[in-house]
DNA sequence: TGTACATCAGTGAACGCGCGTTCACTGATGTAC
DNA sequence: TGTACATCAGTGAACGCGCGTTCACTGATGTAC
């Protein structure tokens, strides 16, 4: 947002996405509305119509931006020259750390209630995020590598594991036992099965 | 709902929970409201106040009932006399099948936006559900069983795996590849690492 | 067995609120000549 | 370089809607005597 305001904003589309994400991080889904986001962007609540057909389209664009940040998070922690297992561990930790640091955004990215999950831009961004785990887990050799679809099973296992861990962690279910007592903090990598790579 | 209606309903509390769950299954979270549930129960929308302080309390009671059904689902598929690995596989499949057959209820049960996750009744019901997996994965011996918190790590791995698999499955992300092509259908048990039991 | 009365669990109208959307409008910008 | 004009991207008021909540009320039930 520039200090010298003009009648025309200049970059309202991106500003709406950015302010929407900021509002989401602060207050969660329940605090988001077209009016609140427009107000934060310093614009009347009818202005977004020029850039997004409806609220759902704005949420979808926010989710796509979420995936881009998600990819960046995973890539940021990836050591350049390291063993593949070390890279996999880094990517898994990045996945979970993103979810933990941006719980509301993480939830938005998987919410069919709020986003159009079939949107092309969202699909593209999501595919790139998924691709990070996919690449690293290709050729991952574990107990059932002889069974069909070895690579698919490996990437599905890794993805389920990090995704479930992230969700449960965000629900507070990994830090407190059913009886209410505190649990020792586990990392997602404490919970990956043993494996090696075929190649 | 009885056919001969009286002024006093007789079992409105349970009816509200049941009709709320029915509405949730049919239309998802966005179709739920106090007014809609009351109308479904054949009662004015002020009547629920006598049984639930607010909407959140009703949602929380619905989620608790969800956990009870969740437990029943997992237990229903458990073979009485079978190896522990076979029991674990059955419980995992029950967990995922529940989520797939009741996606909206499953989402409600983990939603801090809608439910009071600290509610005593909800905690009790949730602990029993968690307990099923916990019991079966106690003593599960996998690659890192010598490391600390072996049992905690085992149950966390199993839980993360089934939970993540269920979530991703419900988001449609396990049936369609990033490029849009169809994927072979995997079961959650295709994705569990090898293990044996210590005892 | 009948009556009085407190309590419980409903009714239905009204309230205020925030929402997304619509609409006539207007200021700013870019282009043609 | 100046003017006319189309187009773009805003404004702000108004709309209707569904929501949860409140409130005075009333019918049904249970209990005391």
CSV table of C-alpha atoms (C1' of nucleotides) in Angstrom, one decimal:
chain,number,residue,atom,x,y,z
A,1,UNK,CA,0.0,0.0,0.0
A,2,UNK,CA,1.6,3.3,-1.1
A,3,UNK,CA,1.4,6.3,1.1
A,4,UNK,CA,0.2,8.7,-1.6
A,5,UNK,CA,-3.2,7.3,-2.3
A,6,UNK,CA,-4.8,7.8,-5.7
A,7,UNK,CA,-8.3,7.1,-6.8
A,8,UNK,CA,-7.1,4.1,-8.7
A,9,UNK,CA,-5.3,1.7,-6.4
A,10,UNK,CA,-2.9,0.3,-9.0
A,11,UNK,CA,-2.4,-3.2,-7.6
A,12,UNK,CA,-5.6,-4.0,-5.8
A,13,UNK,CA,-5.8,-7.6,-6.9
A,14,UNK,CA,-2.5,-8.5,-5.2
A,15,UNK,CA,-3.2,-6.3,-2.2
A,16,UNK,CA,-6.5,-8.1,-1.6
A,17,UNK,CA,-4.8,-11.4,-1.6
A,18,UNK,CA,-2.1,-10.2,0.7
A,19,UNK,CA,-4.5,-8.5,3.1
A,20,UNK,CA,-6.8,-11.5,3.0
A,21,UNK,CA,-3.9,-13.7,4.0
A,22,UNK,CA,-2.9,-11.4,6.8
A,23,UNK,CA,-6.4,-11.3,8.1
A,24,UNK,CA,-6.7,-15.1,7.9
A,25,UNK,CA,-3.4,-15.6,9.9
A,26,UNK,CA,-4.6,-13.2,12.6
A,27,UNK,CA,-8.2,-14.2,13.1
A,28,UNK,CA,-8.8,-17.4,11.3
A,29,UNK,CA,-11.5,-18.3,8.8
A,30,UNK,CA,-14.4,-16.9,10.9
A,31,UNK,CA,-12.9,-13.4,10.8
A,32,UNK,CA,-12.7,-13.3,7.0
A,33,UNK,CA,-15.2,-11.6,4.8
A,34,UNK,CA,-15.2,-9.6,1.6
A,35,UNK,CA,-16.0,-6.5,3.6
A,36,UNK,CA,-13.3,-7.0,6.1
A,37,UNK,CA,-10.6,-7.7,3.5
A,38,UNK,CA,-11.7,-4.7,1.4
A,39,UNK,CA,-11.6,-2.5,4.5
A,40,UNK,CA,-8.1,-3.7,5.3
A,41,UNK,CA,-7.0,-2.9,1.8
A,42,UNK,CA,-8.4,0.6,2.3
A,43,UNK,CA,-11.0,0.3,-0.4
A,44,UNK,CA,-14.8,0.1,-0.5
A,45,UNK,CA,-16.3,-3.3,-0.3
A,46,UNK,CA,-17.6,-3.1,-3.8
A,47,UNK,CA,-14.2,-2.6,-5.3
A,48,UNK,CA,-13.1,-6.3,-5.2
A,49,UNK,CA,-15.8,-7.1,-7.8
A,50,UNK,CA,-13.5,-5.6,-10.5
A,51,UNK,CA,-10.9,-8.3,-9.7
A,52,UNK,CA,-12.8,-11.3,-8.4
A,53,UNK,CA,-16.2,-12.5,-9.5
A,54,UNK,CA,-17.0,-13.5,-6.0
A,55,UNK,CA,-15.6,-14.2,-2.5
A,56,UNK,CA,-14.9,-17.8,-3.4
A,57,UNK,CA,-12.6,-16.7,-6.2
A,58,UNK,CA,-10.7,-14.5,-3.8
A,59,UNK,CA,-10.3,-17.4,-1.3
A,60,UNK,CA,-9.1,-19.7,-4.1
A,61,UNK,CA,-6.5,-17.2,-5.2
A,62,UNK,CA,-5.4,-16.9,-1.5
A,63,UNK,CA,-5.1,-20.7,-1.3
A,64,UNK,CA,-3.0,-20.8,-4.5
A,65,UNK,CA,-0.6,-18.3,-3.0
A,66,UNK,CA,-0.6,-20.5,0.1
A,67,UNK,CA,0.6,-23.4,-2.0
A,68,UNK,CA,3.4,-21.2,-3.4
A,69,UNK,CA,4.5,-20.3,0.1
A,70,UNK,CA,4.2,-24.0,1.1
A,71,UNK,CA,6.6,-25.0,-1.7
A,72,UNK,CA,9.0,-22.2,-0.7
A,73,UNK,CA,9.0,-23.5,2.9
A,74,UNK,CA,9.8,-27.0,1.9
A,75,UNK,CA,12.5,-25.9,-0.6
A,76,UNK,CA,14.0,-23.5,1.9
A,77,UNK,CA,15.1,-26.2,4.3
A,78,UNK,CA,16.4,-28.6,1.6
A,79,UNK,CA,20.1,-29.0,1.8
A,80,UNK,CA,21.7,-28.8,-1.6
A,81,UNK,CA,24.3,-31.5,-1.3
A,82,UNK,CA,23.0,-34.2,1.1
A,83,UNK,CA,21.8,-37.8,1.0
A,84,UNK,CA,18.3,-38.4,-0.3
A,85,UNK,CA,17.1,-39.5,3.2
A,86,UNK,CA,18.4,-36.2,4.6
A,87,UNK,CA,16.5,-34.3,1.9
A,88,UNK,CA,13.4,-36.2,2.5
A,89,UNK,CA,13.6,-35.5,6.3
A,90,UNK,CA,14.1,-31.8,5.6
A,91,UNK,CA,11.1,-31.6,3.2
A,92,UNK,CA,8.9,-33.4,5.7
A,93,UNK,CA,9.9,-31.1,8.5
A,94,UNK,CA,9.2,-28.1,6.1
A,95,UNK,CA,5.8,-29.4,5.3
A,96,UNK,CA,4.8,-29.8,9.0
A,97,UNK,CA,6.5,-26.5,10.0
A,98,UNK,CA,4.5,-24.6,7.4
A,99,UNK,CA,1.3,-26.1,8.7
A,100,UNK,CA,2.2,-25.3,12.3
A,101,UNK,CA,3.2,-21.7,11.6
A,102,UNK,CA,0.2,-21.0,9.3
A,103,UNK,CA,-2.6,-23.2,10.6
A,104,UNK,CA,-5.4,-21.2,9.1
A,105,UNK,CA,-3.9,-20.9,5.7
A,106,UNK,CA,-3.1,-24.6,5.7
A,107,UNK,CA,-6.7,-25.4,6.5
A,108,UNK,CA,-7.9,-23.0,3.8
A,109,UNK,CA,-5.8,-24.8,1.2
A,110,UNK,CA,-7.6,-28.0,1.7
A,111,UNK,CA,-11.1,-26.6,2.3
A,112,UNK,CA,-13.6,-27.4,-0.5
A,113,UNK,CA,-16.1,-25.4,1.5
A,114,UNK,CA,-14.3,-22.1,0.8
A,115,UNK,CA,-12.2,-22.8,-2.3
A,116,UNK,CA,-12.8,-24.1,-5.7
A,117,UNK,CA,-10.4,-27.0,-5.6
A,118,UNK,CA,-10.8,-27.5,-9.3
A,119,UNK,CA,-9.5,-24.0,-10.2
A,120,UNK,CA,-6.7,-24.2,-12.7
A,121,UNK,CA,-4.3,-21.8,-10.9
A,122,UNK,CA,-4.9,-23.7,-7.6
A,123,UNK,CA,-4.3,-27.0,-9.2
A,124,UNK,CA,-1.0,-25.8,-10.7
A,125,UNK,CA,0.2,-24.4,-7.4
A,126,UNK,CA,-0.9,-27.6,-5.6
A,127,UNK,CA,0.8,-29.9,-8.0
A,128,UNK,CA,4.1,-28.1,-7.6
A,129,UNK,CA,3.8,-28.4,-3.8
A,130,UNK,CA,3.0,-32.1,-4.1
A,131,UNK,CA,5.8,-32.5,-6.6
A,132,UNK,CA,8.4,-31.7,-4.0
A,133,UNK,CA,7.5,-34.7,-1.9
A,134,UNK,CA,6.9,-36.8,-4.9
A,135,UNK,CA,10.3,-36.2,-6.4
A,136,UNK,CA,12.1,-37.0,-3.2
A,137,UNK,CA,10.1,-40.1,-2.4
A,138,UNK,CA,10.5,-41.6,-5.9
A,139,UNK,CA,12.5,-44.8,-5.7
A,140,UNK,CA,12.0,-45.0,-2.0
A,141,UNK,CA,12.5,-48.6,-1.1
A,142,UNK,CA,10.6,-49.9,1.9
A,143,UNK,CA,9.1,-53.2,3.0
A,144,UNK,CA,6.7,-53.6,0.2
A,145,UNK,CA,8.6,-52.3,-2.7
A,146,UNK,CA,8.0,-55.5,-4.6
A,147,UNK,CA,4.2,-54.9,-4.7
A,148,UNK,CA,2.6,-52.9,-7.5
A,149,UNK,CA,2.7,-49.1,-7.6
A,150,UNK,CA,5.8,-49.0,-5.4
A,151,UNK,CA,6.4,-45.3,-6.1
A,152,UNK,CA,2.8,-44.3,-5.7
A,153,UNK,CA,2.6,-46.2,-2.4
A,154,UNK,CA,5.8,-44.6,-1.2
A,155,UNK,CA,4.7,-41.0,-2.0
A,156,UNK,CA,1.2,-41.7,-0.6
A,157,UNK,CA,2.7,-43.0,2.6
A,158,UNK,CA,5.0,-40.0,3.1
A,159,UNK,CA,2.2,-37.5,2.2
A,160,UNK,CA,-0.3,-39.1,4.5
A,161,UNK,CA,2.2,-39.2,7.3
A,162,UNK,CA,3.2,-35.5,7.1
A,163,UNK,CA,-0.4,-34.4,6.4
A,164,UNK,CA,-1.9,-36.3,9.3
A,165,UNK,CA,0.9,-35.3,11.6
A,166,UNK,CA,0.4,-31.7,10.7
A,167,UNK,CA,-3.4,-31.9,11.2
A,168,UNK,CA,-3.2,-33.7,14.5
A,169,UNK,CA,-0.5,-31.3,15.7
A,170,UNK,CA,-2.6,-28.3,14.8
A,171,UNK,CA,-5.6,-29.8,16.6
A,172,UNK,CA,-3.4,-30.0,19.7
A,173,UNK,CA,-3.8,-33.8,19.8
A,174,UNK,CA,-0.2,-34.7,19.8
A,175,UNK,CA,0.8,-32.5,22.7
A,176,UNK,CA,-1.8,-33.7,25.2
A,177,UNK,CA,-2.6,-37.3,26.0
A,178,UNK,CA,-6.3,-38.5,26.2
A,179,UNK,CA,-6.0,-38.3,30.0
A,180,UNK,CA,-5.0,-34.7,29.8
A,181,UNK,CA,-1.3,-35.1,30.7
A,182,UNK,CA,1.4,-33.6,28.5
A,183,UNK,CA,3.2,-35.7,26.0
A,184,UNK,CA,6.8,-35.5,24.9
A,185,UNK,CA,7.2,-33.5,21.8
A,186,UNK,CA,7.8,-35.7,18.8
A,187,UNK,CA,9.1,-34.5,15.4
A,188,UNK,CA,7.5,-35.9,12.2
A,189,UNK,CA,10.8,-37.5,11.5
A,190,UNK,CA,10.5,-39.6,14.7
A,191,UNK,CA,7.6,-41.2,13.0
A,192,UNK,CA,8.9,-42.2,9.6
A,193,UNK,CA,9.5,-45.8,8.9
A,194,UNK,CA,12.9,-47.1,7.9
A,195,UNK,CA,13.7,-47.0,4.2
A,196,UNK,CA,16.4,-46.9,1.7
A,197,UNK,CA,16.5,-45.9,-2.0
A,198,UNK,CA,16.5,-48.4,-4.8
A,199,UNK,CA,18.7,-46.3,-7.1
B,1,UNK,CA,-40.1,-38.2,16.2
B,2,UNK,CA,-43.4,-39.7,17.3
B,3,UNK,CA,-46.5,-39.4,15.1
B,4,UNK,CA,-48.7,-38.1,17.9
B,5,UNK,CA,-47.1,-34.8,18.7
B,6,UNK,CA,-47.5,-33.2,22.1
B,7,UNK,CA,-46.6,-29.7,23.2
B,8,UNK,CA,-43.7,-31.2,25.0
B,9,UNK,CA,-41.4,-33.0,22.8
B,10,UNK,CA,-40.1,-35.5,25.3
B,11,UNK,CA,-36.6,-36.1,23.8
B,12,UNK,CA,-35.7,-32.9,22.1
B,13,UNK,CA,-32.1,-32.9,23.1
B,14,UNK,CA,-31.3,-36.2,21.5
B,15,UNK,CA,-33.5,-35.4,18.5
B,16,UNK,CA,-31.6,-32.2,17.9
B,17,UNK,CA,-28.3,-34.1,17.9
B,18,UNK,CA,-29.7,-36.7,15.5
B,19,UNK,CA,-31.3,-34.3,13.2
B,20,UNK,CA,-28.2,-32.1,13.3
B,21,UNK,CA,-26.1,-35.0,12.2
B,22,UNK,CA,-28.6,-35.9,9.5
B,23,UNK,CA,-28.5,-32.4,8.1
B,24,UNK,CA,-24.7,-32.3,8.3
B,25,UNK,CA,-24.4,-35.5,6.3
B,26,UNK,CA,-26.7,-34.2,3.7
B,27,UNK,CA,-25.5,-30.7,3.2
B,28,UNK,CA,-22.2,-30.2,5.0
B,29,UNK,CA,-21.3,-27.6,7.4
B,30,UNK,CA,-22.5,-24.7,5.3
B,31,UNK,CA,-26.1,-26.0,5.5
B,32,UNK,CA,-26.2,-26.2,9.2
B,33,UNK,CA,-27.7,-23.6,11.4
B,34,UNK,CA,-29.7,-23.6,14.7
B,35,UNK,CA,-32.8,-22.6,12.8
B,36,UNK,CA,-32.4,-25.4,10.2
B,37,UNK,CA,-31.9,-28.0,12.8
B,38,UNK,CA,-34.8,-26.9,14.9
B,39,UNK,CA,-37.0,-26.9,11.8
B,40,UNK,CA,-35.9,-30.4,11.0
B,41,UNK,CA,-36.8,-31.5,14.6
B,42,UNK,CA,-40.2,-29.9,14.1
B,43,UNK,CA,-39.8,-27.3,16.8
B,44,UNK,CA,-39.5,-23.5,16.9
B,45,UNK,CA,-36.0,-22.2,16.6
B,46,UNK,CA,-36.1,-20.9,20.2
B,47,UNK,CA,-36.7,-24.3,21.7
B,48,UNK,CA,-33.1,-25.6,21.6
B,49,UNK,CA,-32.1,-22.9,24.1
B,50,UNK,CA,-33.7,-25.1,26.8
B,51,UNK,CA,-31.2,-27.9,26.0
B,52,UNK,CA,-28.1,-26.1,24.6
B,53,UNK,CA,-26.7,-22.8,25.8
B,54,UNK,CA,-25.7,-22.0,22.2
B,55,UNK,CA,-25.1,-23.4,18.8
B,56,UNK,CA,-21.5,-24.3,19.7
B,57,UNK,CA,-22.7,-26.5,22.5
B,58,UNK,CA,-25.0,-28.4,20.1
B,59,UNK,CA,-22.2,-28.8,17.6
B,60,UNK,CA,-19.9,-30.1,20.3
B,61,UNK,CA,-22.5,-32.7,21.4
B,62,UNK,CA,-22.8,-33.7,17.8
B,63,UNK,CA,-19.1,-34.2,17.5
B,64,UNK,CA,-19.0,-36.3,20.7
B,65,UNK,CA,-21.7,-38.5,19.1
B,66,UNK,CA,-19.5,-38.6,16.1
B,67,UNK,CA,-16.6,-40.1,18.1
B,68,UNK,CA,-18.9,-42.7,19.5
B,69,UNK,CA,-19.9,-43.8,16.1
B,70,UNK,CA,-16.3,-43.6,15.0
B,71,UNK,CA,-15.3,-46.1,17.8
B,72,UNK,CA,-18.2,-48.4,16.8
B,73,UNK,CA,-17.0,-48.3,13.2
B,74,UNK,CA,-13.5,-49.3,14.1
B,75,UNK,CA,-14.7,-52.0,16.6
B,76,UNK,CA,-17.2,-53.4,14.2
B,77,UNK,CA,-14.6,-54.5,11.7
B,78,UNK,CA,-12.2,-56.0,14.4
B,79,UNK,CA,-11.9,-59.7,14.1
B,80,UNK,CA,-12.3,-61.3,17.5
B,81,UNK,CA,-9.6,-64.0,17.1
B,82,UNK,CA,-6.9,-62.8,14.8
B,83,UNK,CA,-3.3,-61.8,14.9
B,84,UNK,CA,-2.5,-58.4,16.2
B,85,UNK,CA,-1.4,-57.2,12.7
B,86,UNK,CA,-4.7,-58.3,11.3
B,87,UNK,CA,-6.5,-56.4,14.0
B,88,UNK,CA,-4.5,-53.3,13.4
B,89,UNK,CA,-5.2,-53.5,9.7
B,90,UNK,CA,-8.9,-53.8,10.4
B,91,UNK,CA,-8.9,-50.8,12.8
B,92,UNK,CA,-7.0,-48.7,10.3
B,93,UNK,CA,-9.5,-49.6,7.5
B,94,UNK,CA,-12.4,-48.8,9.9
B,95,UNK,CA,-10.9,-45.4,10.7
B,96,UNK,CA,-10.6,-44.5,7.0
B,97,UNK,CA,-13.9,-45.9,6.0
B,98,UNK,CA,-15.7,-43.9,8.7
B,99,UNK,CA,-14.0,-40.7,7.4
B,100,UNK,CA,-14.9,-41.6,3.8
B,101,UNK,CA,-18.5,-42.4,4.6
B,102,UNK,CA,-19.1,-39.5,6.9
B,103,UNK,CA,-16.7,-36.8,5.6
B,104,UNK,CA,-18.6,-33.8,7.0
B,105,UNK,CA,-19.0,-35.4,10.4
B,106,UNK,CA,-15.3,-36.3,10.4
B,107,UNK,CA,-14.4,-32.7,9.6
B,108,UNK,CA,-16.7,-31.4,12.4
B,109,UNK,CA,-15.0,-33.7,15.0
B,110,UNK,CA,-11.7,-32.0,14.4
B,111,UNK,CA,-12.9,-28.4,13.9
B,112,UNK,CA,-12.0,-26.0,16.6
B,113,UNK,CA,-13.9,-23.3,14.7
B,114,UNK,CA,-17.2,-25.1,15.4
B,115,UNK,CA,-16.7,-27.2,18.5
B,116,UNK,CA,-15.3,-26.6,21.9
B,117,UNK,CA,-12.5,-29.2,21.7
B,118,UNK,CA,-12.0,-28.9,25.5
B,119,UNK,CA,-15.5,-30.0,26.4
B,120,UNK,CA,-15.4,-32.8,28.8
B,121,UNK,CA,-17.9,-35.1,27.0
B,122,UNK,CA,-16.1,-34.5,23.7
B,123,UNK,CA,-12.7,-35.3,25.3
B,124,UNK,CA,-14.1,-38.5,26.8
B,125,UNK,CA,-15.5,-39.7,23.6
B,126,UNK,CA,-12.4,-38.7,21.7
B,127,UNK,CA,-10.1,-40.5,24.1
B,128,UNK,CA,-12.1,-43.7,23.6
B,129,UNK,CA,-11.7,-43.4,19.9
B,130,UNK,CA,-8.0,-42.8,20.2
B,131,UNK,CA,-7.8,-45.6,22.6
B,132,UNK,CA,-8.7,-48.2,20.0
B,133,UNK,CA,-5.7,-47.4,17.9
B,134,UNK,CA,-3.5,-46.9,20.9
B,135,UNK,CA,-4.2,-50.4,22.4
B,136,UNK,CA,-3.6,-52.1,19.2
B,137,UNK,CA,-0.4,-50.3,18.4
B,138,UNK,CA,1.1,-50.8,21.9
B,139,UNK,CA,4.2,-52.9,21.6
B,140,UNK,CA,4.4,-52.4,17.9
B,141,UNK,CA,8.0,-53.0,16.9
B,142,UNK,CA,9.4,-51.2,14.0
B,143,UNK,CA,12.7,-49.9,12.8
B,144,UNK,CA,13.3,-47.4,15.6
B,145,UNK,CA,11.9,-49.4,18.6
B,146,UNK,CA,15.1,-48.9,20.5
B,147,UNK,CA,14.7,-45.1,20.5
B,148,UNK,CA,12.8,-43.4,23.4
B,149,UNK,CA,9.0,-43.4,23.6
B,150,UNK,CA,8.7,-46.4,21.3
B,151,UNK,CA,5.0,-46.9,22.0
B,152,UNK,CA,4.2,-43.2,21.7
B,153,UNK,CA,6.0,-43.0,18.4
B,154,UNK,CA,4.3,-46.1,17.1
B,155,UNK,CA,0.8,-44.9,17.9
B,156,UNK,CA,1.6,-41.4,16.6
B,157,UNK,CA,2.8,-42.9,13.3
B,158,UNK,CA,-0.3,-45.1,12.9
B,159,UNK,CA,-2.6,-42.3,13.8
B,160,UNK,CA,-0.9,-39.7,11.5
B,161,UNK,CA,-1.0,-42.2,8.7
B,162,UNK,CA,-4.7,-43.1,8.9
B,163,UNK,CA,-5.7,-39.5,9.7
B,164,UNK,CA,-3.7,-38.0,6.8
B,165,UNK,CA,-4.8,-40.7,4.4
B,166,UNK,CA,-8.4,-40.1,5.4
B,167,UNK,CA,-8.1,-36.3,5.0
B,168,UNK,CA,-6.3,-36.5,1.6
B,169,UNK,CA,-8.8,-39.1,0.4
B,170,UNK,CA,-11.7,-36.9,1.3
B,171,UNK,CA,-10.1,-34.0,-0.5
B,172,UNK,CA,-10.0,-36.1,-3.6
B,173,UNK,CA,-6.2,-35.9,-3.7
B,174,UNK,CA,-5.5,-39.6,-3.7
B,175,UNK,CA,-7.7,-40.4,-6.7
B,176,UNK,CA,-6.4,-37.8,-9.1
B,177,UNK,CA,-2.8,-37.2,-10.0
B,178,UNK,CA,-1.5,-33.6,-10.2
B,179,UNK,CA,-1.6,-33.8,-13.9
B,180,UNK,CA,-5.3,-34.7,-13.7
B,181,UNK,CA,-5.1,-38.4,-14.6
B,182,UNK,CA,-6.8,-41.1,-12.5
B,183,UNK,CA,-4.7,-42.9,-9.9
B,184,UNK,CA,-5.0,-46.6,-9.0
B,185,UNK,CA,-7.1,-46.9,-5.8
B,186,UNK,CA,-4.9,-47.6,-2.8
B,187,UNK,CA,-6.0,-48.8,0.6
B,188,UNK,CA,-4.6,-47.4,3.8
B,189,UNK,CA,-3.1,-50.8,4.5
B,190,UNK,CA,-1.0,-50.6,1.3
B,191,UNK,CA,0.8,-47.7,2.9
B,192,UNK,CA,1.6,-49.1,6.4
B,193,UNK,CA,5.3,-49.9,7.0
B,194,UNK,CA,6.4,-53.4,8.0
B,195,UNK,CA,6.3,-54.1,11.7
B,196,UNK,CA,6.1,-56.9,14.2
B,197,UNK,CA,5.1,-56.9,17.8
B,198,UNK,CA,7.6,-57.1,20.7
B,199,UNK,CA,5.4,-59.2,23.0
C,1,DT,C1',-60.0,-37.7,44.2
C,2,DG,C1',-59.8,-33.0,43.3
C,3,DT,C1',-57.7,-28.5,43.4
C,4,DA,C1',-53.9,-25.0,43.6
C,5,DC,C1',-49.8,-23.9,42.1
C,6,DA,C1',-44.8,-24.1,40.8
C,7,DT,C1',-42.0,-25.6,37.2
C,8,DC,C1',-40.7,-27.0,32.8
C,9,DA,C1',-40.4,-26.8,27.8
C,10,DG,C1',-42.4,-25.1,24.4
C,11,DT,C1',-44.3,-20.8,20.9
C,12,DG,C1',-43.9,-16.9,17.7
C,13,DA,C1',-42.9,-12.2,17.0
C,14,DA,C1',-39.3,-9.0,17.0
C,15,DC,C1',-34.5,-7.4,17.2
C,16,DG,C1',-30.1,-6.0,15.4
C,17,DC,C1',-26.3,-7.6,12.9
C,18,DG,C1',-23.1,-8.6,9.2
C,19,DC,C1',-23.2,-10.5,5.1
C,20,DG,C1',-22.6,-10.5,-0.4
C,21,DT,C1',-24.5,-8.2,-4.1
C,22,DT,C1',-26.4,-4.5,-7.0
C,23,DC,C1',-26.5,-0.1,-9.1
C,24,DA,C1',-26.1,4.6,-10.6
C,25,DC,C1',-22.4,7.3,-10.3
C,26,DT,C1',-17.7,9.5,-10.9
C,27,DG,C1',-12.7,10.3,-11.0
C,28,DA,C1',-8.6,8.8,-13.5
C,29,DT,C1',-6.4,7.1,-17.4
C,30,DG,C1',-5.2,6.1,-22.1
C,31,DT,C1',-5.9,6.8,-27.0
C,32,DA,C1',-7.2,8.9,-31.5
C,33,DC,C1',-6.8,12.7,-34.2
D,1,DT,C1',0.3,20.1,-27.8
D,2,DG,C1',-4.5,20.1,-27.0
D,3,DT,C1',-9.1,18.2,-27.1
D,4,DA,C1',-12.7,14.6,-27.3
D,5,DC,C1',-14.1,10.5,-25.8
D,6,DA,C1',-14.1,5.6,-24.5
D,7,DT,C1',-12.8,2.6,-20.9
D,8,DC,C1',-11.4,1.3,-16.5
D,9,DA,C1',-11.6,1.0,-11.5
D,10,DG,C1',-13.1,3.1,-8.0
D,11,DT,C1',-17.4,5.1,-4.5
D,12,DG,C1',-21.2,4.8,-1.4
D,13,DA,C1',-26.0,4.0,-0.6
D,14,DA,C1',-29.4,0.6,-0.7
D,15,DC,C1',-31.1,-4.1,-0.9
D,16,DG,C1',-32.7,-8.5,0.9
D,17,DC,C1',-31.3,-12.4,3.4
D,18,DG,C1',-30.4,-15.6,7.1
D,19,DC,C1',-28.5,-15.6,11.2
D,20,DG,C1',-28.5,-16.2,16.7
D,21,DT,C1',-30.7,-14.2,20.5
D,22,DT,C1',-34.3,-12.2,23.4
D,23,DC,C1',-38.7,-11.8,25.4
D,24,DA,C1',-43.4,-12.1,27.0
D,25,DC,C1',-46.3,-15.7,26.7
D,26,DT,C1',-48.6,-20.3,27.3
D,27,DG,C1',-49.7,-25.2,27.3
D,28,DA,C1',-48.4,-29.4,29.8
D,29,DT,C1',-46.7,-31.8,33.7
D,30,DG,C1',-45.7,-33.0,38.5
D,31,DT,C1',-46.4,-32.3,43.3
D,32,DA,C1',-48.5,-30.9,47.8
D,33,DC,C1',-52.3,-31.1,50.5
